[in-house]
mmCIF file of N, CA and C in Angstrom:
data_model
loop_
_atom_site.group_PDB
_atom_site.id
_atom_site.type_symbol
_atom_site.label_atom_id
_atom_site.label_comp_id
_atom_site.label_asym_id
_atom_site.label_seq_id
_atom_site.Cartn_x
_atom_site.Cartn_y
_atom_site.Cartn_z
ATOM 1 N N MET S 129 -87.269 -15.898 10.475
ATOM 2 C CA MET S 129 -85.987 -16.570 10.562
ATOM 3 C C MET S 129 -85.254 -16.547 9.230
ATOM 4 N N GLY S 130 -85.911 -16.199 8.165
ATOM 5 C CA GLY S 130 -85.238 -16.122 6.875
ATOM 6 C C GLY S 130 -84.916 -17.470 6.269
ATOM 7 N N TRP S 131 -85.901 -18.344 6.166
ATOM 8 C CA TRP S 131 -85.685 -19.670 5.602
ATOM 9 C C TRP S 131 -85.738 -19.599 4.080
ATOM 10 N N SER S 132 -84.733 -20.125 3.432
ATOM 11 C CA SER S 132 -84.759 -20.275 1.976
ATOM 12 C C SER S 132 -83.932 -21.509 1.633
ATOM 13 N N PHE S 133 -84.396 -22.237 0.638
ATOM 14 C CA PHE S 133 -83.760 -23.497 0.289
ATOM 15 C C PHE S 133 -83.400 -23.504 -1.190
ATOM 16 N N HIS S 134 -82.357 -24.234 -1.531
ATOM 17 C CA HIS S 134 -81.947 -24.394 -2.922
ATOM 18 C C HIS S 134 -81.858 -25.881 -3.236
ATOM 19 N N GLY S 135 -81.755 -26.226 -4.480
ATOM 20 C CA GLY S 135 -81.833 -27.621 -4.905
ATOM 21 C C GLY S 135 -80.578 -28.442 -4.767
ATOM 22 N N ASN S 136 -79.478 -27.872 -4.309
ATOM 23 C CA ASN S 136 -78.214 -28.599 -4.286
ATOM 24 C C ASN S 136 -78.081 -29.616 -3.154
ATOM 25 N N LEU S 137 -78.863 -29.457 -2.115
ATOM 26 C CA LEU S 137 -78.732 -30.282 -0.920
ATOM 27 C C LEU S 137 -80.131 -30.618 -0.405
ATOM 28 N N PRO S 138 -80.315 -31.802 0.186
ATOM 29 C CA PRO S 138 -81.645 -32.107 0.734
ATOM 30 C C PRO S 138 -82.094 -31.026 1.729
ATOM 31 N N VAL S 139 -83.388 -30.750 1.752
ATOM 32 C CA VAL S 139 -83.930 -29.680 2.584
ATOM 33 C C VAL S 139 -83.605 -29.899 4.056
ATOM 34 N N TYR S 140 -83.704 -31.149 4.528
ATOM 35 C CA TYR S 140 -83.448 -31.380 5.952
ATOM 36 C C TYR S 140 -82.009 -31.023 6.336
ATOM 37 N N LEU S 141 -81.055 -31.244 5.412
ATOM 38 C CA LEU S 141 -79.664 -30.867 5.684
ATOM 39 C C LEU S 141 -79.494 -29.346 5.667
ATOM 40 N N GLN S 142 -80.234 -28.674 4.801
ATOM 41 C CA GLN S 142 -80.195 -27.217 4.771
ATOM 42 C C GLN S 142 -80.779 -26.638 6.062
ATOM 43 N N ILE S 143 -81.847 -27.253 6.541
ATOM 44 C CA ILE S 143 -82.444 -26.817 7.806
ATOM 45 C C ILE S 143 -81.459 -27.050 8.948
ATOM 46 N N ALA S 144 -80.866 -28.231 8.985
ATOM 47 C CA ALA S 144 -79.889 -28.540 10.034
ATOM 48 C C ALA S 144 -78.737 -27.544 9.996
ATOM 49 N N SER S 145 -78.297 -27.187 8.798
ATOM 50 C CA SER S 145 -77.209 -26.222 8.654
ATOM 51 C C SER S 145 -77.599 -24.857 9.215
ATOM 52 N N LYS S 146 -78.822 -24.433 8.952
ATOM 53 C CA LYS S 146 -79.275 -23.132 9.449
ATOM 54 C C LYS S 146 -79.379 -23.123 10.965
ATOM 55 N N ILE S 147 -79.958 -24.162 11.528
ATOM 56 C CA ILE S 147 -80.080 -24.220 12.988
ATOM 57 C C ILE S 147 -78.702 -24.360 13.622
ATOM 58 N N ARG S 148 -77.813 -25.129 13.001
ATOM 59 C CA ARG S 148 -76.434 -25.250 13.485
ATOM 60 C C ARG S 148 -75.774 -23.866 13.517
ATOM 61 N N ALA S 149 -75.968 -23.090 12.458
ATOM 62 C CA ALA S 149 -75.405 -21.735 12.409
ATOM 63 C C ALA S 149 -76.012 -20.852 13.496
ATOM 64 N N ASP S 150 -77.310 -21.035 13.755
ATOM 65 C CA ASP S 150 -77.956 -20.269 14.828
ATOM 66 C C ASP S 150 -77.366 -20.627 16.193
ATOM 67 N N ILE S 151 -77.025 -21.884 16.383
ATOM 68 C CA ILE S 151 -76.407 -22.315 17.640
ATOM 69 C C ILE S 151 -74.984 -21.764 17.734
ATOM 70 N N ILE S 152 -74.219 -21.916 16.669
ATOM 71 C CA ILE S 152 -72.830 -21.464 16.658
ATOM 72 C C ILE S 152 -72.728 -19.962 16.881
ATOM 73 N N SER S 153 -73.655 -19.212 16.285
ATOM 74 C CA SER S 153 -73.606 -17.746 16.389
ATOM 75 C C SER S 153 -74.155 -17.226 17.712
ATOM 76 N N GLY S 154 -74.771 -18.112 18.492
ATOM 77 C CA GLY S 154 -75.298 -17.697 19.784
ATOM 78 C C GLY S 154 -76.759 -17.296 19.779
ATOM 79 N N LYS S 155 -77.425 -17.434 18.649
ATOM 80 C CA LYS S 155 -78.862 -17.139 18.634
ATOM 81 C C LYS S 155 -79.579 -18.051 19.622
ATOM 82 N N TYR S 156 -79.191 -19.316 19.609
ATOM 83 C CA TYR S 156 -79.635 -20.258 20.628
ATOM 84 C C TYR S 156 -78.427 -20.521 21.516
ATOM 85 N N THR S 157 -78.556 -20.274 22.797
ATOM 86 C CA THR S 157 -77.427 -20.420 23.713
ATOM 87 C C THR S 157 -77.437 -21.793 24.373
ATOM 88 N N ALA S 158 -76.319 -22.125 25.007
ATOM 89 C CA ALA S 158 -76.194 -23.404 25.702
ATOM 90 C C ALA S 158 -77.331 -23.570 26.695
ATOM 91 N N GLU S 159 -77.902 -24.757 26.693
ATOM 92 C CA GLU S 159 -79.006 -25.160 27.570
ATOM 93 C C GLU S 159 -80.345 -24.503 27.227
ATOM 94 N N GLU S 160 -80.393 -23.694 26.158
ATOM 95 C CA GLU S 160 -81.655 -23.064 25.767
ATOM 96 C C GLU S 160 -82.527 -24.063 25.014
ATOM 97 N N GLN S 161 -83.815 -24.019 25.288
ATOM 98 C CA GLN S 161 -84.754 -24.866 24.571
ATOM 99 C C GLN S 161 -85.045 -24.244 23.213
ATOM 100 N N ILE S 162 -84.999 -25.060 22.179
ATOM 101 C CA ILE S 162 -85.351 -24.567 20.851
ATOM 102 C C ILE S 162 -86.865 -24.710 20.678
ATOM 103 N N PRO S 163 -87.443 -23.977 19.729
ATOM 104 C CA PRO S 163 -88.886 -24.100 19.501
ATOM 105 C C PRO S 163 -89.271 -25.531 19.109
ATOM 106 N N PRO S 164 -90.525 -25.894 19.348
ATOM 107 C CA PRO S 164 -90.991 -27.241 18.989
ATOM 108 C C PRO S 164 -90.944 -27.498 17.482
ATOM 109 N N VAL S 165 -90.926 -28.775 17.132
ATOM 110 C CA VAL S 165 -90.854 -29.206 15.731
ATOM 111 C C VAL S 165 -91.929 -28.533 14.887
ATOM 112 N N ARG S 166 -93.164 -28.565 15.331
ATOM 113 C CA ARG S 166 -94.265 -28.014 14.535
ATOM 114 C C ARG S 166 -94.120 -26.511 14.326
ATOM 115 N N GLN S 167 -93.669 -25.802 15.336
ATOM 116 C CA GLN S 167 -93.471 -24.361 15.183
ATOM 117 C C GLN S 167 -92.365 -24.071 14.179
ATOM 118 N N LEU S 168 -91.242 -24.772 14.307
ATOM 119 C CA LEU S 168 -90.136 -24.580 13.363
ATOM 120 C C LEU S 168 -90.560 -24.964 11.945
ATOM 121 N N ALA S 169 -91.294 -26.070 11.832
ATOM 122 C CA ALA S 169 -91.759 -26.516 10.509
ATOM 123 C C ALA S 169 -92.671 -25.470 9.887
ATOM 124 N N TYR S 170 -93.556 -24.891 10.679
ATOM 125 C CA TYR S 170 -94.456 -23.843 10.187
ATOM 126 C C TYR S 170 -93.653 -22.624 9.720
ATOM 127 N N GLU S 171 -92.687 -22.198 10.536
ATOM 128 C CA GLU S 171 -91.871 -21.036 10.180
ATOM 129 C C GLU S 171 -91.068 -21.271 8.901
ATOM 130 N N ALA S 172 -90.589 -22.505 8.726
ATOM 131 C CA ALA S 172 -89.781 -22.833 7.553
ATOM 132 C C ALA S 172 -90.624 -23.254 6.360
ATOM 133 N N ALA S 173 -91.925 -23.419 6.577
ATOM 134 C CA ALA S 173 -92.854 -23.872 5.537
ATOM 135 C C ALA S 173 -92.437 -25.233 4.980
ATOM 136 N N VAL S 174 -92.135 -26.159 5.903
ATOM 137 C CA VAL S 174 -91.791 -27.528 5.523
ATOM 138 C C VAL S 174 -92.651 -28.501 6.319
ATOM 139 N N ASN S 175 -92.661 -29.741 5.886
ATOM 140 C CA ASN S 175 -93.376 -30.795 6.576
ATOM 141 C C ASN S 175 -92.706 -31.040 7.939
ATOM 142 N N PRO S 176 -93.484 -31.268 9.001
ATOM 143 C CA PRO S 176 -92.878 -31.552 10.309
ATOM 144 C C PRO S 176 -91.906 -32.733 10.292
ATOM 145 N N ASN S 177 -92.160 -33.722 9.421
ATOM 146 C CA ASN S 177 -91.230 -34.852 9.325
ATOM 147 C C ASN S 177 -89.854 -34.410 8.823
ATOM 148 N N THR S 178 -89.841 -33.437 7.912
ATOM 149 C CA THR S 178 -88.574 -32.897 7.410
ATOM 150 C C THR S 178 -87.832 -32.189 8.527
ATOM 151 N N MET S 179 -88.560 -31.393 9.319
ATOM 152 C CA MET S 179 -87.942 -30.689 10.442
ATOM 153 C C MET S 179 -87.439 -31.686 11.477
ATOM 154 N N GLN S 180 -88.239 -32.715 11.725
ATOM 155 C CA GLN S 180 -87.829 -33.751 12.681
ATOM 156 C C GLN S 180 -86.516 -34.394 12.255
ATOM 157 N N ARG S 181 -86.395 -34.660 10.977
ATOM 158 C CA ARG S 181 -85.168 -35.283 10.459
ATOM 159 C C ARG S 181 -83.968 -34.362 10.638
ATOM 160 N N ALA S 182 -84.158 -33.060 10.422
ATOM 161 C CA ALA S 182 -83.080 -32.085 10.612
ATOM 162 C C ALA S 182 -82.647 -32.031 12.076
ATOM 163 N N LEU S 183 -83.625 -32.019 12.973
ATOM 164 C CA LEU S 183 -83.304 -31.960 14.398
ATOM 165 C C LEU S 183 -82.640 -33.253 14.864
ATOM 166 N N ALA S 184 -83.053 -34.383 14.302
ATOM 167 C CA ALA S 184 -82.409 -35.663 14.623
ATOM 168 C C ALA S 184 -80.945 -35.638 14.189
ATOM 169 N N GLN S 185 -80.667 -35.004 13.058
ATOM 170 C CA GLN S 185 -79.291 -34.861 12.587
ATOM 171 C C GLN S 185 -78.460 -34.072 13.609
ATOM 172 N N LEU S 186 -79.026 -32.983 14.121
ATOM 173 C CA LEU S 186 -78.313 -32.160 15.106
ATOM 174 C C LEU S 186 -78.159 -32.889 16.440
ATOM 175 N N GLU S 187 -79.106 -33.741 16.770
ATOM 176 C CA GLU S 187 -78.968 -34.581 17.963
ATOM 177 C C GLU S 187 -77.815 -35.566 17.772
ATOM 178 N N ALA S 188 -77.736 -36.163 16.591
ATOM 179 C CA ALA S 188 -76.662 -37.117 16.305
ATOM 180 C C ALA S 188 -75.287 -36.448 16.400
ATOM 181 N N GLU S 189 -75.231 -35.169 16.061
ATOM 182 C CA GLU S 189 -73.974 -34.417 16.157
ATOM 183 C C GLU S 189 -73.675 -33.989 17.593
ATOM 184 N N GLY S 190 -74.663 -34.114 18.467
ATOM 185 C CA GLY S 190 -74.479 -33.729 19.855
ATOM 186 C C GLY S 190 -74.812 -32.281 20.158
ATOM 187 N N LEU S 191 -75.261 -31.529 19.152
ATOM 188 C CA LEU S 191 -75.582 -30.120 19.372
ATOM 189 C C LEU S 191 -76.911 -29.933 20.089
ATOM 190 N N LEU S 192 -77.843 -30.860 19.880
ATOM 191 C CA LEU S 192 -79.136 -30.804 20.558
ATOM 192 C C LEU S 192 -79.285 -32.031 21.440
ATOM 193 N N ILE S 193 -79.952 -31.816 22.570
ATOM 194 C CA ILE S 193 -80.234 -32.887 23.512
ATOM 195 C C ILE S 193 -81.746 -32.960 23.680
ATOM 196 N N ALA S 194 -82.324 -34.146 23.464
ATOM 197 C CA ALA S 194 -83.759 -34.342 23.671
ATOM 198 C C ALA S 194 -83.991 -34.685 25.132
ATOM 199 N N ARG S 195 -84.940 -33.992 25.723
ATOM 200 C CA ARG S 195 -85.294 -34.256 27.127
ATOM 201 C C ARG S 195 -86.736 -34.744 27.193
ATOM 202 N N GLY S 196 -86.915 -35.991 26.794
ATOM 203 C CA GLY S 196 -88.229 -36.624 26.838
ATOM 204 C C GLY S 196 -89.287 -35.806 26.128
ATOM 205 N N THR S 197 -90.383 -35.610 26.813
ATOM 206 C CA THR S 197 -91.492 -34.857 26.222
ATOM 207 C C THR S 197 -91.363 -33.356 26.442
ATOM 208 N N VAL S 198 -90.315 -32.931 27.130
ATOM 209 C CA VAL S 198 -90.112 -31.505 27.431
ATOM 210 C C VAL S 198 -89.671 -30.741 26.189
ATOM 211 N N GLY S 199 -88.824 -31.356 25.371
ATOM 212 C CA GLY S 199 -88.355 -30.712 24.150
ATOM 213 C C GLY S 199 -86.865 -30.923 23.935
ATOM 214 N N ARG S 200 -86.338 -30.145 23.029
ATOM 215 C CA ARG S 200 -84.912 -30.232 22.686
ATOM 216 C C ARG S 200 -84.206 -28.984 23.183
ATOM 217 N N PHE S 201 -82.980 -29.210 23.659
ATOM 218 C CA PHE S 201 -82.181 -28.138 24.218
ATOM 219 C C PHE S 201 -80.795 -28.150 23.580
ATOM 220 N N VAL S 202 -80.202 -26.974 23.493
ATOM 221 C CA VAL S 202 -78.834 -26.864 22.987
ATOM 222 C C VAL S 202 -77.904 -27.468 24.027
ATOM 223 N N THR S 203 -76.930 -28.212 23.572
ATOM 224 C CA THR S 203 -75.978 -28.832 24.481
ATOM 225 C C THR S 203 -75.266 -27.772 25.318
ATOM 226 N N GLU S 204 -74.871 -28.166 26.498
ATOM 227 C CA GLU S 204 -74.077 -27.278 27.334
ATOM 228 C C GLU S 204 -72.598 -27.640 27.244
ATOM 229 N N ASN S 205 -72.279 -28.672 26.476
ATOM 230 C CA ASN S 205 -70.907 -29.154 26.350
ATOM 231 C C ASN S 205 -70.083 -28.182 25.512
ATOM 232 N N PRO S 206 -69.123 -27.467 26.136
ATOM 233 C CA PRO S 206 -68.336 -26.480 25.395
ATOM 234 C C PRO S 206 -67.450 -27.101 24.310
ATOM 235 N N GLU S 207 -67.036 -28.349 24.507
ATOM 236 C CA GLU S 207 -66.197 -29.014 23.502
ATOM 237 C C GLU S 207 -66.975 -29.272 22.223
ATOM 238 N N ILE S 208 -68.222 -29.714 22.349
ATOM 239 C CA ILE S 208 -69.055 -29.966 21.170
ATOM 240 C C ILE S 208 -69.338 -28.655 20.443
ATOM 241 N N LEU S 209 -69.646 -27.604 21.205
ATOM 242 C CA LEU S 209 -69.920 -26.304 20.596
ATOM 243 C C LEU S 209 -68.682 -25.752 19.889
ATOM 244 N N ALA S 210 -67.520 -25.868 20.527
ATOM 245 C CA ALA S 210 -66.270 -25.390 19.918
ATOM 246 C C ALA S 210 -65.938 -26.189 18.662
ATOM 247 N N LYS S 211 -66.139 -27.502 18.716
ATOM 248 C CA LYS S 211 -65.874 -28.346 17.548
ATOM 249 C C LYS S 211 -66.761 -27.938 16.377
ATOM 250 N N ALA S 212 -68.039 -27.669 16.650
ATOM 251 C CA ALA S 212 -68.970 -27.246 15.592
ATOM 252 C C ALA S 212 -68.551 -25.901 15.007
ATOM 253 N N ARG S 213 -68.132 -24.964 15.860
ATOM 254 C CA ARG S 213 -67.677 -23.649 15.373
ATOM 255 C C ARG S 213 -66.464 -23.797 14.463
ATOM 256 N N HIS S 214 -65.503 -24.605 14.902
ATOM 257 C CA HIS S 214 -64.282 -24.787 14.115
ATOM 258 C C HIS S 214 -64.556 -25.500 12.800
ATOM 259 N N LYS S 215 -65.446 -26.480 12.836
ATOM 260 C CA LYS S 215 -65.796 -27.184 11.594
ATOM 261 C C LYS S 215 -66.446 -26.215 10.610
ATOM 262 N N ALA S 216 -67.358 -25.374 11.102
ATOM 263 C CA ALA S 216 -68.010 -24.395 10.225
ATOM 264 C C ALA S 216 -66.991 -23.412 9.661
ATOM 265 N N ALA S 217 -66.061 -22.964 10.494
ATOM 266 C CA ALA S 217 -65.025 -22.041 10.025
ATOM 267 C C ALA S 217 -64.133 -22.718 8.983
ATOM 268 N N ASP S 218 -63.770 -23.962 9.231
ATOM 269 C CA ASP S 218 -62.951 -24.710 8.267
ATOM 270 C C ASP S 218 -63.643 -24.810 6.908
ATOM 271 N N GLU S 219 -64.963 -25.054 6.935
ATOM 272 C CA GLU S 219 -65.712 -25.153 5.682
ATOM 273 C C GLU S 219 -65.738 -23.818 4.934
ATOM 274 N N LEU S 220 -65.894 -22.727 5.671
ATOM 275 C CA LEU S 220 -65.865 -21.397 5.040
ATOM 276 C C LEU S 220 -64.499 -21.101 4.446
ATOM 277 N N ILE S 221 -63.461 -21.427 5.189
ATOM 278 C CA ILE S 221 -62.092 -21.181 4.708
ATOM 279 C C ILE S 221 -61.814 -22.008 3.460
ATOM 280 N N GLU S 222 -62.199 -23.267 3.491
ATOM 281 C CA GLU S 222 -61.966 -24.132 2.335
ATOM 282 C C GLU S 222 -62.729 -23.632 1.106
ATOM 283 N N ALA S 223 -63.960 -23.186 1.296
ATOM 284 C CA ALA S 223 -64.737 -22.650 0.172
ATOM 285 C C ALA S 223 -64.071 -21.390 -0.383
ATOM 286 N N PHE S 224 -63.582 -20.536 0.495
ATOM 287 C CA PHE S 224 -62.886 -19.322 0.071
ATOM 288 C C PHE S 224 -61.621 -19.665 -0.720
ATOM 289 N N LEU S 225 -60.811 -20.558 -0.156
ATOM 290 C CA LEU S 225 -59.558 -20.928 -0.825
ATOM 291 C C LEU S 225 -59.829 -21.611 -2.164
ATOM 292 N N SER S 226 -60.808 -22.475 -2.197
ATOM 293 C CA SER S 226 -61.154 -23.161 -3.443
ATOM 294 C C SER S 226 -61.588 -22.156 -4.507
ATOM 295 N N GLY S 227 -62.421 -21.197 -4.117
ATOM 296 C CA GLY S 227 -62.861 -20.172 -5.058
ATOM 297 C C GLY S 227 -61.705 -19.333 -5.576
ATOM 298 N N CYS S 228 -60.796 -18.978 -4.688
ATOM 299 C CA CYS S 228 -59.629 -18.185 -5.108
ATOM 300 C C CYS S 228 -58.742 -18.981 -6.057
ATOM 301 N N ARG S 229 -58.543 -20.257 -5.752
ATOM 302 C CA ARG S 229 -57.701 -21.095 -6.625
ATOM 303 C C ARG S 229 -58.341 -21.260 -8.003
ATOM 304 N N GLU S 230 -59.676 -21.394 -8.033
ATOM 305 C CA GLU S 230 -60.380 -21.507 -9.315
ATOM 306 C C GLU S 230 -60.206 -20.246 -10.157
ATOM 307 N N MET S 231 -60.044 -19.101 -9.498
ATOM 308 C CA MET S 231 -59.825 -17.845 -10.215
ATOM 309 C C MET S 231 -58.363 -17.632 -10.571
ATOM 310 N N GLY S 232 -57.510 -18.577 -10.187
ATOM 311 C CA GLY S 232 -56.115 -18.514 -10.578
ATOM 312 C C GLY S 232 -55.185 -17.840 -9.587
ATOM 313 N N PHE S 233 -55.644 -17.537 -8.412
ATOM 314 C CA PHE S 233 -54.773 -16.907 -7.422
ATOM 315 C C PHE S 233 -53.799 -17.919 -6.838
ATOM 316 N N GLU S 234 -52.583 -17.477 -6.605
ATOM 317 C CA GLU S 234 -51.554 -18.287 -5.946
ATOM 318 C C GLU S 234 -51.659 -18.078 -4.438
ATOM 319 N N SER S 235 -51.074 -18.990 -3.688
ATOM 320 C CA SER S 235 -51.147 -18.929 -2.223
ATOM 321 C C SER S 235 -50.648 -17.604 -1.660
ATOM 322 N N ASN S 236 -49.541 -17.105 -2.190
ATOM 323 C CA ASN S 236 -49.004 -15.836 -1.671
ATOM 324 C C ASN S 236 -49.943 -14.665 -1.963
ATOM 325 N N GLU S 237 -50.656 -14.700 -3.090
ATOM 326 C CA GLU S 237 -51.616 -13.642 -3.402
ATOM 327 C C GLU S 237 -52.819 -13.708 -2.450
ATOM 328 N N ILE S 238 -53.262 -14.923 -2.162
ATOM 329 C CA ILE S 238 -54.379 -15.095 -1.239
ATOM 330 C C ILE S 238 -53.997 -14.576 0.145
ATOM 331 N N MET S 239 -52.798 -14.925 0.592
ATOM 332 C CA MET S 239 -52.337 -14.472 1.901
ATOM 333 C C MET S 239 -52.261 -12.947 1.941
ATOM 334 N N GLN S 240 -51.781 -12.327 0.883
ATOM 335 C CA GLN S 240 -51.691 -10.867 0.829
ATOM 336 C C GLN S 240 -53.083 -10.236 0.895
ATOM 337 N N MET S 241 -54.041 -10.820 0.200
ATOM 338 C CA MET S 241 -55.415 -10.304 0.264
ATOM 339 C C MET S 241 -55.972 -10.402 1.682
ATOM 340 N N LEU S 242 -55.696 -11.512 2.336
ATOM 341 C CA LEU S 242 -56.166 -11.678 3.708
ATOM 342 C C LEU S 242 -55.543 -10.644 4.639
ATOM 343 N N ILE S 243 -54.270 -10.386 4.447
ATOM 344 C CA ILE S 243 -53.585 -9.382 5.273
ATOM 345 C C ILE S 243 -54.183 -8.005 5.028
ATOM 346 N N GLU S 244 -54.403 -7.665 3.761
ATOM 347 C CA GLU S 244 -54.930 -6.342 3.423
ATOM 348 C C GLU S 244 -56.368 -6.151 3.912
ATOM 349 N N LYS S 245 -57.181 -7.191 3.835
ATOM 350 C CA LYS S 245 -58.596 -7.072 4.200
ATOM 351 C C LYS S 245 -58.874 -7.455 5.646
ATOM 352 N N GLY S 246 -57.907 -8.078 6.280
ATOM 353 C CA GLY S 246 -58.134 -8.618 7.618
ATOM 354 C C GLY S 246 -58.125 -7.588 8.717
ATOM 355 N N ASP S 247 -58.289 -8.079 9.901
ATOM 356 C CA ASP S 247 -58.282 -7.291 11.122
ATOM 357 C C ASP S 247 -56.860 -6.775 11.347
ATOM 358 N N PRO S 248 -56.671 -5.468 11.509
ATOM 359 C CA PRO S 248 -55.322 -4.917 11.693
ATOM 360 C C PRO S 248 -54.604 -5.483 12.912
ATOM 361 N N SER S 249 -55.339 -5.937 13.911
ATOM 362 C CA SER S 249 -54.709 -6.478 15.115
ATOM 363 C C SER S 249 -54.280 -7.939 14.936
ATOM 364 N N CYS S 250 -54.713 -8.570 13.841
ATOM 365 C CA CYS S 250 -54.400 -9.966 13.579
ATOM 366 C C CYS S 250 -53.008 -10.079 12.951
ATOM 367 N N GLN S 251 -52.188 -10.933 13.512
ATOM 368 C CA GLN S 251 -50.836 -11.150 12.999
ATOM 369 C C GLN S 251 -50.761 -12.479 12.280
ATOM 370 N N PHE S 252 -50.327 -12.469 11.010
ATOM 371 C CA PHE S 252 -50.151 -13.713 10.248
ATOM 372 C C PHE S 252 -48.715 -14.141 10.305
#
């Protein structure tokens, strides 16, 4: 799964972010059961309690649904999934814009770069 962690954020939040990205990208589809806590913890080389905390975070966001002793499943709610996708995209856009502004680019220069590098079918 390619687990790697850095010191800037608690590990459980980094795990939640990775699983959230896996859900958003379609690696885990709506109504699909995710692997058990112990399996995920083993794959990520973290304590099961850390993995449990990450999954609880995703449950609180509504992305995962616990079904008793059966396990956790990705929500089937398209609104929750769309909201998560848009939030992730907003965060990427903000990080990009912030980085460009730190390098001294003006808004019109950023827009021109996006036009030049973007999808030719996309109209700004």
